[in-house]
PDB file of N, CA and C in Angstrom:
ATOM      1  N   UNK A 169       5.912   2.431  13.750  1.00 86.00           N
ATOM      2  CA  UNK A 169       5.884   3.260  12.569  1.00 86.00           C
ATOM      3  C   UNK A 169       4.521   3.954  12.513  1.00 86.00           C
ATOM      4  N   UNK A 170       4.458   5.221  12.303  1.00 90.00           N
ATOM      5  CA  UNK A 170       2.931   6.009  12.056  1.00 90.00           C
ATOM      6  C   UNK A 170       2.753   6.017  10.713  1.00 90.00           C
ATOM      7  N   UNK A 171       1.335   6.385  10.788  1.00 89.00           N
ATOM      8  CA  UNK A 171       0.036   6.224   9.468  1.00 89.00           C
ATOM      9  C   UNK A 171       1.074   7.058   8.454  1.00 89.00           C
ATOM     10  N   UNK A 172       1.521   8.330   9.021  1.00 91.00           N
ATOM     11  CA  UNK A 172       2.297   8.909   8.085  1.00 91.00           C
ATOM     12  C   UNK A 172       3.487   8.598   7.526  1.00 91.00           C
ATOM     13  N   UNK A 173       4.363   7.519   8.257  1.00 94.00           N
ATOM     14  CA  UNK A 173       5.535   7.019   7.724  1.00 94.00           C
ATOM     15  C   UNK A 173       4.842   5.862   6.798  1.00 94.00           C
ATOM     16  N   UNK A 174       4.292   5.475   6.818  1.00 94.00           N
ATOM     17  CA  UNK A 174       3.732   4.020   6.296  1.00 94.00           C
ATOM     18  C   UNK A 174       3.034   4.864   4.826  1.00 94.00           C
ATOM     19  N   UNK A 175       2.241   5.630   5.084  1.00 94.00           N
ATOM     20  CA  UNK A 175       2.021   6.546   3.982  1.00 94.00           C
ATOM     21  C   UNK A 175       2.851   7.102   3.072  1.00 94.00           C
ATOM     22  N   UNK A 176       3.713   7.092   3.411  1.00 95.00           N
ATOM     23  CA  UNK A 176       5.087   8.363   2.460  1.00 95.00           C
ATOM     24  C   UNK A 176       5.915   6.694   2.338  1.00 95.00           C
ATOM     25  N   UNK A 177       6.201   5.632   3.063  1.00 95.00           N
ATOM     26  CA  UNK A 177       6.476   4.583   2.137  1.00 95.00           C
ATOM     27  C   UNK A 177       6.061   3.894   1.037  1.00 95.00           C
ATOM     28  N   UNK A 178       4.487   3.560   1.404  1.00 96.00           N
ATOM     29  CA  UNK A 178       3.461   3.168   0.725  1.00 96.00           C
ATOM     30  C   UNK A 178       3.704   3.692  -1.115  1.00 96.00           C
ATOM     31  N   UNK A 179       3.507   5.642  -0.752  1.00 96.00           N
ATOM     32  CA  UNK A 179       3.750   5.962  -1.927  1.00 96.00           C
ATOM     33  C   UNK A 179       5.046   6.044  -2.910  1.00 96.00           C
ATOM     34  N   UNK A 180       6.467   6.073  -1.751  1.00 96.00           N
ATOM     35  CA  UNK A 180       7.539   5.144  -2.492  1.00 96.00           C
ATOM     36  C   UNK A 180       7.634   4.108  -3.067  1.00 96.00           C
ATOM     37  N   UNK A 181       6.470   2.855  -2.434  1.00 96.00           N
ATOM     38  CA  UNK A 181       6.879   1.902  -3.306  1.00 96.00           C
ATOM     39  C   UNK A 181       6.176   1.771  -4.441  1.00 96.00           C
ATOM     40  N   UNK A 182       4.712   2.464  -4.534  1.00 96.00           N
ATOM     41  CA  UNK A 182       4.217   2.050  -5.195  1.00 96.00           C
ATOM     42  C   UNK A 182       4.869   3.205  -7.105  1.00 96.00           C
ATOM     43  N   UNK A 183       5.122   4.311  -6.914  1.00 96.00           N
ATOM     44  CA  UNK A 183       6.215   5.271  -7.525  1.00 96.00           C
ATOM     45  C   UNK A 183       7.240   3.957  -8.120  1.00 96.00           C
ATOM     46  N   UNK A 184       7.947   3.262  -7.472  1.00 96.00           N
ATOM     47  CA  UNK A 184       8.820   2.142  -7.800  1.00 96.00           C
ATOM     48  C   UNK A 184       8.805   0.765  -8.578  1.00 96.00           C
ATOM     49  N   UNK A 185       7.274   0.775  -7.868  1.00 96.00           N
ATOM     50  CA  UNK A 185       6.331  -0.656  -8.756  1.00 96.00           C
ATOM     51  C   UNK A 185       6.207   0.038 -10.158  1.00 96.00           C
ATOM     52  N   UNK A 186       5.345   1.282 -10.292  1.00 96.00           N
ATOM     53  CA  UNK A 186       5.250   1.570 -11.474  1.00 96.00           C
ATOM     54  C   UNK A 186       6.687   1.972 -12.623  1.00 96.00           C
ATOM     55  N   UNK A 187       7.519   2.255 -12.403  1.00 97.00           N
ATOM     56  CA  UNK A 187       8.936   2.252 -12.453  1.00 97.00           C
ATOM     57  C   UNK A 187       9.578   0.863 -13.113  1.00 97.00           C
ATOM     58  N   UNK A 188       9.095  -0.147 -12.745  1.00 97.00           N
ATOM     59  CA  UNK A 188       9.677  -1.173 -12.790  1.00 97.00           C
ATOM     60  C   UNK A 188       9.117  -2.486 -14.174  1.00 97.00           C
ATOM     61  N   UNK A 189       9.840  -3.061 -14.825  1.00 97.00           N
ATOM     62  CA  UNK A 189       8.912  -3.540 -15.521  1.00 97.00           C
ATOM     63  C   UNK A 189       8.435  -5.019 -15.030  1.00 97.00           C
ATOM     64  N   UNK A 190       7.142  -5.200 -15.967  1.00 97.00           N
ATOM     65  CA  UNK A 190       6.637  -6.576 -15.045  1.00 97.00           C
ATOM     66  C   UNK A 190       7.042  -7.618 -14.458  1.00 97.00           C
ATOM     67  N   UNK A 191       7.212  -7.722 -13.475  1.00 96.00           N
ATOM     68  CA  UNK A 191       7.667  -8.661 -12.662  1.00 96.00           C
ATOM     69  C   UNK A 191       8.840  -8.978 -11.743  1.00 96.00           C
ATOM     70  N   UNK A 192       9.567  -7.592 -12.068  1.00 97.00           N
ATOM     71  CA  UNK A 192      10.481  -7.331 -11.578  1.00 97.00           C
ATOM     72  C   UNK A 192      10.337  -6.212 -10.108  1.00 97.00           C
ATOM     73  N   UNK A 193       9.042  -6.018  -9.442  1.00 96.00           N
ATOM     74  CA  UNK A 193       8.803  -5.426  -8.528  1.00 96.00           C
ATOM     75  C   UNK A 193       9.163  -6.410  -6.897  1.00 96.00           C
ATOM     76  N   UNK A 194       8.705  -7.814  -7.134  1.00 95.00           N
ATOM     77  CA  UNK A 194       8.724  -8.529  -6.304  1.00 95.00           C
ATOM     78  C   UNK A 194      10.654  -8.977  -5.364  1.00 95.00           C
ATOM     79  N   UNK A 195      11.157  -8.986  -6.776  1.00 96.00           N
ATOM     80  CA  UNK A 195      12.276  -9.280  -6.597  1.00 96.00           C
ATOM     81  C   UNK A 195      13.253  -7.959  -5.700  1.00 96.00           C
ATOM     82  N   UNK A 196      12.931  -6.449  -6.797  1.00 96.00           N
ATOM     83  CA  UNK A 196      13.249  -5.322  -5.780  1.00 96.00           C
ATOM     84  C   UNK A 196      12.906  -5.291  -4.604  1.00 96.00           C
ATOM     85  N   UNK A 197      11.757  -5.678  -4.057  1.00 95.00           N
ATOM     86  CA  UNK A 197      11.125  -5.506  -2.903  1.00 95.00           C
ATOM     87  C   UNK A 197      12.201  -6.045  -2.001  1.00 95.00           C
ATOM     88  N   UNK A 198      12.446  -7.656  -2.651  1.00 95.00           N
ATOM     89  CA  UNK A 198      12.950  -8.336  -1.331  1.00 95.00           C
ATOM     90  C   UNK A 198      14.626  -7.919  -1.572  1.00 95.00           C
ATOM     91  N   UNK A 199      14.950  -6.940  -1.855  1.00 95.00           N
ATOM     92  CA  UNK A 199      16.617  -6.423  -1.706  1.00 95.00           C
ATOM     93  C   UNK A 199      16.411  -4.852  -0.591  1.00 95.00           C
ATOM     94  N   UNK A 200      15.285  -4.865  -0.267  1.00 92.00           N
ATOM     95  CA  UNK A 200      14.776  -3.763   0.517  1.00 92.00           C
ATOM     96  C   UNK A 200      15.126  -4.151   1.833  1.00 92.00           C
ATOM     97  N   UNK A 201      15.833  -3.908   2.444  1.00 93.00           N
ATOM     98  CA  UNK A 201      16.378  -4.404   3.805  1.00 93.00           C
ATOM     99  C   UNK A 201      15.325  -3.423   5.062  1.00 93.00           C
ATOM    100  N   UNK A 202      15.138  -4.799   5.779  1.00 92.00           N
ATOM    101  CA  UNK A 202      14.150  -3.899   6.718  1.00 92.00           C
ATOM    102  C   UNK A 202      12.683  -3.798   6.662  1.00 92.00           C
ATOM    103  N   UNK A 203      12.622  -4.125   5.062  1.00 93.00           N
ATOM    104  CA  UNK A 203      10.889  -4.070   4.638  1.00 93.00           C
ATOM    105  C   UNK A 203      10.261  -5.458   4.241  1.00 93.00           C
ATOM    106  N   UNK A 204       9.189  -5.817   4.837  1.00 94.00           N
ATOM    107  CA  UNK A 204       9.074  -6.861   4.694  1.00 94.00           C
ATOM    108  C   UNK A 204       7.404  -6.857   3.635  1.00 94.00           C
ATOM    109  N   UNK A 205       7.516  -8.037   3.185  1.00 95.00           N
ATOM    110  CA  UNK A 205       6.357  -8.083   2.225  1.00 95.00           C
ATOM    111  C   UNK A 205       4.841  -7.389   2.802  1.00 95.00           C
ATOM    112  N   UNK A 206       4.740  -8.257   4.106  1.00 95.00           N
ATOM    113  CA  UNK A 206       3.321  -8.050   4.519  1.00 95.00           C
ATOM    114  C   UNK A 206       3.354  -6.188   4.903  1.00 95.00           C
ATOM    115  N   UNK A 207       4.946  -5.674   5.265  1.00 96.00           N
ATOM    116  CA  UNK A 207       4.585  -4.404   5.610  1.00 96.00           C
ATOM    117  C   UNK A 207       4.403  -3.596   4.344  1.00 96.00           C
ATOM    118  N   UNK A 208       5.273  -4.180   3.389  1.00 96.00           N
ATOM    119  CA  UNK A 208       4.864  -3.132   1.914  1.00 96.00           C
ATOM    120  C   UNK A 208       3.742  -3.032   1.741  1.00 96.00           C
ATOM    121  N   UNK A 209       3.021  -4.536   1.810  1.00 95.00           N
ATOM    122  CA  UNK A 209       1.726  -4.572   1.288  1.00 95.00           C
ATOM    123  C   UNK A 209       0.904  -3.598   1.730  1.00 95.00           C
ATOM    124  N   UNK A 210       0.727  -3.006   3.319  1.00 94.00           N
ATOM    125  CA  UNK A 210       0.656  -2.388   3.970  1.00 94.00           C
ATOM    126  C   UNK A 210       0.533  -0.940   3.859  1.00 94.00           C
ATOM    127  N   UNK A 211       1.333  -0.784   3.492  1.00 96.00           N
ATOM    128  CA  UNK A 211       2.019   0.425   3.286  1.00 96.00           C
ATOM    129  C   UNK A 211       1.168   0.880   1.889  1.00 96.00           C
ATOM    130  N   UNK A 212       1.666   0.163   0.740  1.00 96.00           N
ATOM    131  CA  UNK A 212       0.614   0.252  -0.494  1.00 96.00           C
ATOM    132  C   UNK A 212      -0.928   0.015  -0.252  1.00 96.00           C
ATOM    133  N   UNK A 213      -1.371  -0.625   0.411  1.00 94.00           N
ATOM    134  CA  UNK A 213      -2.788  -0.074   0.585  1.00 94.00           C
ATOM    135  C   UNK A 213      -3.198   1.278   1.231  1.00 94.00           C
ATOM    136  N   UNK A 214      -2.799   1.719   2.055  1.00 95.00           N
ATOM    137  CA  UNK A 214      -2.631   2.681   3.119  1.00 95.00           C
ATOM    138  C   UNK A 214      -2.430   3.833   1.591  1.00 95.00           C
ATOM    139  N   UNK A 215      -1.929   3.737   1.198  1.00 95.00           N
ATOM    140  CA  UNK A 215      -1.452   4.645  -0.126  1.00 95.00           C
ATOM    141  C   UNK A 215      -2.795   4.934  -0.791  1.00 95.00           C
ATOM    142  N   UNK A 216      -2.945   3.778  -1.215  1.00 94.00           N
ATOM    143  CA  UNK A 216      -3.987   3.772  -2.620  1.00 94.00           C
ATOM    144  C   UNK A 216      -5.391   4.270  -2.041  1.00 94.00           C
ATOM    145  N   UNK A 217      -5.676   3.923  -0.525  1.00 90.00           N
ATOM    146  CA  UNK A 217      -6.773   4.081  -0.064  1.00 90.00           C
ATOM    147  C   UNK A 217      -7.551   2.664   0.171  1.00 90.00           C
ATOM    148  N   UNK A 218      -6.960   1.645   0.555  1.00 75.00           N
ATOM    149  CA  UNK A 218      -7.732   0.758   0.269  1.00 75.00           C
ATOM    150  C   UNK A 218      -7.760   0.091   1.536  1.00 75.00           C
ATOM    151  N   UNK A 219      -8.725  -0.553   2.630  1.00 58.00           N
ATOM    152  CA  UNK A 219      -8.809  -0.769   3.897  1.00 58.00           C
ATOM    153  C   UNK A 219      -8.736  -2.406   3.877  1.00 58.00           C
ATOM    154  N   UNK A 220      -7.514  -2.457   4.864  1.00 53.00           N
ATOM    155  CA  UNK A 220      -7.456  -4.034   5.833  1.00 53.00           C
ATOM    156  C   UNK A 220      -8.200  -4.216   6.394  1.00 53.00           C
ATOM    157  N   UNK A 221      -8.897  -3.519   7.475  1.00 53.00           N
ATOM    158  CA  UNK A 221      -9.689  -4.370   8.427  1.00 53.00           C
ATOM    159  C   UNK A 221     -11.107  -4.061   8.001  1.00 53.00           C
ATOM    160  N   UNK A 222     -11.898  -4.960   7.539  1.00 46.00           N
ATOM    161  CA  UNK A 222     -13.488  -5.546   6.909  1.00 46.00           C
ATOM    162  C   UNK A 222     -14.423  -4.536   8.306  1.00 46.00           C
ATOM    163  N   UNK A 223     -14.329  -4.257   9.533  1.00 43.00           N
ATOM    164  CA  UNK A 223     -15.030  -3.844  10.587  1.00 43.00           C
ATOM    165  C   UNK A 223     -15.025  -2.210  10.038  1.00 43.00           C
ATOM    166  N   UNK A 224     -14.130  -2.049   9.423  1.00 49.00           N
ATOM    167  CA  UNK A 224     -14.209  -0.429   9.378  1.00 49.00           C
ATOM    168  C   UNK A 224     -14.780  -0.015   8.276  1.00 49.00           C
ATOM    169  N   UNK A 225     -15.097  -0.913   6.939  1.00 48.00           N
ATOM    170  CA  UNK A 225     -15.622  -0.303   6.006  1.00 48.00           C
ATOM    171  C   UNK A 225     -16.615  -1.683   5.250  1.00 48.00           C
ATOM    172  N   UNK A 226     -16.884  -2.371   5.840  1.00 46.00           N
ATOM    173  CA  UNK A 226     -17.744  -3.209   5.481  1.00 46.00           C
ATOM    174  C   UNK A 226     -17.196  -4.382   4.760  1.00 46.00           C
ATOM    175  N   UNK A 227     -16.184  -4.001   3.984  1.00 43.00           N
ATOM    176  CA  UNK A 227     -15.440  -4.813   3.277  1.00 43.00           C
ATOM    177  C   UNK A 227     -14.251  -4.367   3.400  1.00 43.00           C
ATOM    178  N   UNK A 228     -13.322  -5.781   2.772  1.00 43.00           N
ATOM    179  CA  UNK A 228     -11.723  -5.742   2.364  1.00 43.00           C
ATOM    180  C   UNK A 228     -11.440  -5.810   1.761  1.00 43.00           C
ATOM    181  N   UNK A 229     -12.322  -5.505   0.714  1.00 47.00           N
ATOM    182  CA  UNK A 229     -11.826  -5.909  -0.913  1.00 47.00           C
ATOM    183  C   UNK A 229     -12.334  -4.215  -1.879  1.00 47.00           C
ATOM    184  N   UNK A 230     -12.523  -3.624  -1.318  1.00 48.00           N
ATOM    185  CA  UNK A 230     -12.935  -2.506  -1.915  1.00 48.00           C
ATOM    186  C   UNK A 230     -12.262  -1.153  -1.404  1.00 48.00           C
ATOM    187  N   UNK A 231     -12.306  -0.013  -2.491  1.00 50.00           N
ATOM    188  CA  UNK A 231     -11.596   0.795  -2.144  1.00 50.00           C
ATOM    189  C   UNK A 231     -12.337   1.920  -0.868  1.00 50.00           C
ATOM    190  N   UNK A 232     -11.646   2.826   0.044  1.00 49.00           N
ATOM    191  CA  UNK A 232     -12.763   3.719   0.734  1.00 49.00           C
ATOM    192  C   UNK A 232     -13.155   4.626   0.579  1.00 49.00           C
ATOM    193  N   UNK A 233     -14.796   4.495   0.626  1.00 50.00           N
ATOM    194  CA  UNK A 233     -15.472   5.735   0.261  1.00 50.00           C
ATOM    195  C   UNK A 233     -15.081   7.019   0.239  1.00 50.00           C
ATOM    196  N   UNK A 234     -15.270   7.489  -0.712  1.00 53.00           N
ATOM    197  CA  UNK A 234     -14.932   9.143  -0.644  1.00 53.00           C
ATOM    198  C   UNK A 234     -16.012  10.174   0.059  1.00 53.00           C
ATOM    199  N   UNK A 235     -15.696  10.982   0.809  1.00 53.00           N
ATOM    200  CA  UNK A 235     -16.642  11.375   1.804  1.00 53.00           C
ATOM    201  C   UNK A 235     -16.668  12.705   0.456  1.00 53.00           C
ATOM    202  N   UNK A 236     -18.374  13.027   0.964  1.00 55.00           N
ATOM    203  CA  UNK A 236     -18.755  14.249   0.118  1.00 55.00           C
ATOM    204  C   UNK A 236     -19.269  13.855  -1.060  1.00 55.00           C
ATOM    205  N   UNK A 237     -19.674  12.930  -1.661  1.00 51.00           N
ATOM    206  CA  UNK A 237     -19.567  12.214  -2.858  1.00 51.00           C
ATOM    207  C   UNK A 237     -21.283  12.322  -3.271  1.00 51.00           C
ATOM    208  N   UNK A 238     -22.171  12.570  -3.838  1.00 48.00           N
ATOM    209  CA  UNK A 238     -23.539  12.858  -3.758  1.00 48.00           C
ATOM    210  C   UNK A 238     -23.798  11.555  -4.461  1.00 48.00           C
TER     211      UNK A 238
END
């Protein structure tokens, strides 16, 4: 799957999460055939901007820098 499919999912699910009321996102997820938790998760970070691997942005817990930013 490419950055861009994972991207245009990412922002489906997360469109869906917000859609949904509390607590009822987890349960949709898993009637999603084909998609699996760790890849949503995936997918929704990739969305929001927010980096998995700690080597590329110092951390994994933070969102990524916006380039241009003074």
């Amino acid at each position: 799957m490419s950055d861009g499919q994972k991207l245009a999912i990412g922002r489906w699910l997360l469109h869906n999460k917000a859609s949904l009321p509390h607590g009822h996102f987890g349960p949709w997820l898993d009637k999603q055939e084909g998609l699996s938790r760790s890849m949503a998760s995936q997918c929704m970070r990739l969305a929001t901007g927010w980096r998995h691997d700690a080597s590329q942005a110092g951390s994994s817990t933070g969102p990524v820098p916006h380039l241009g930013r003074a």
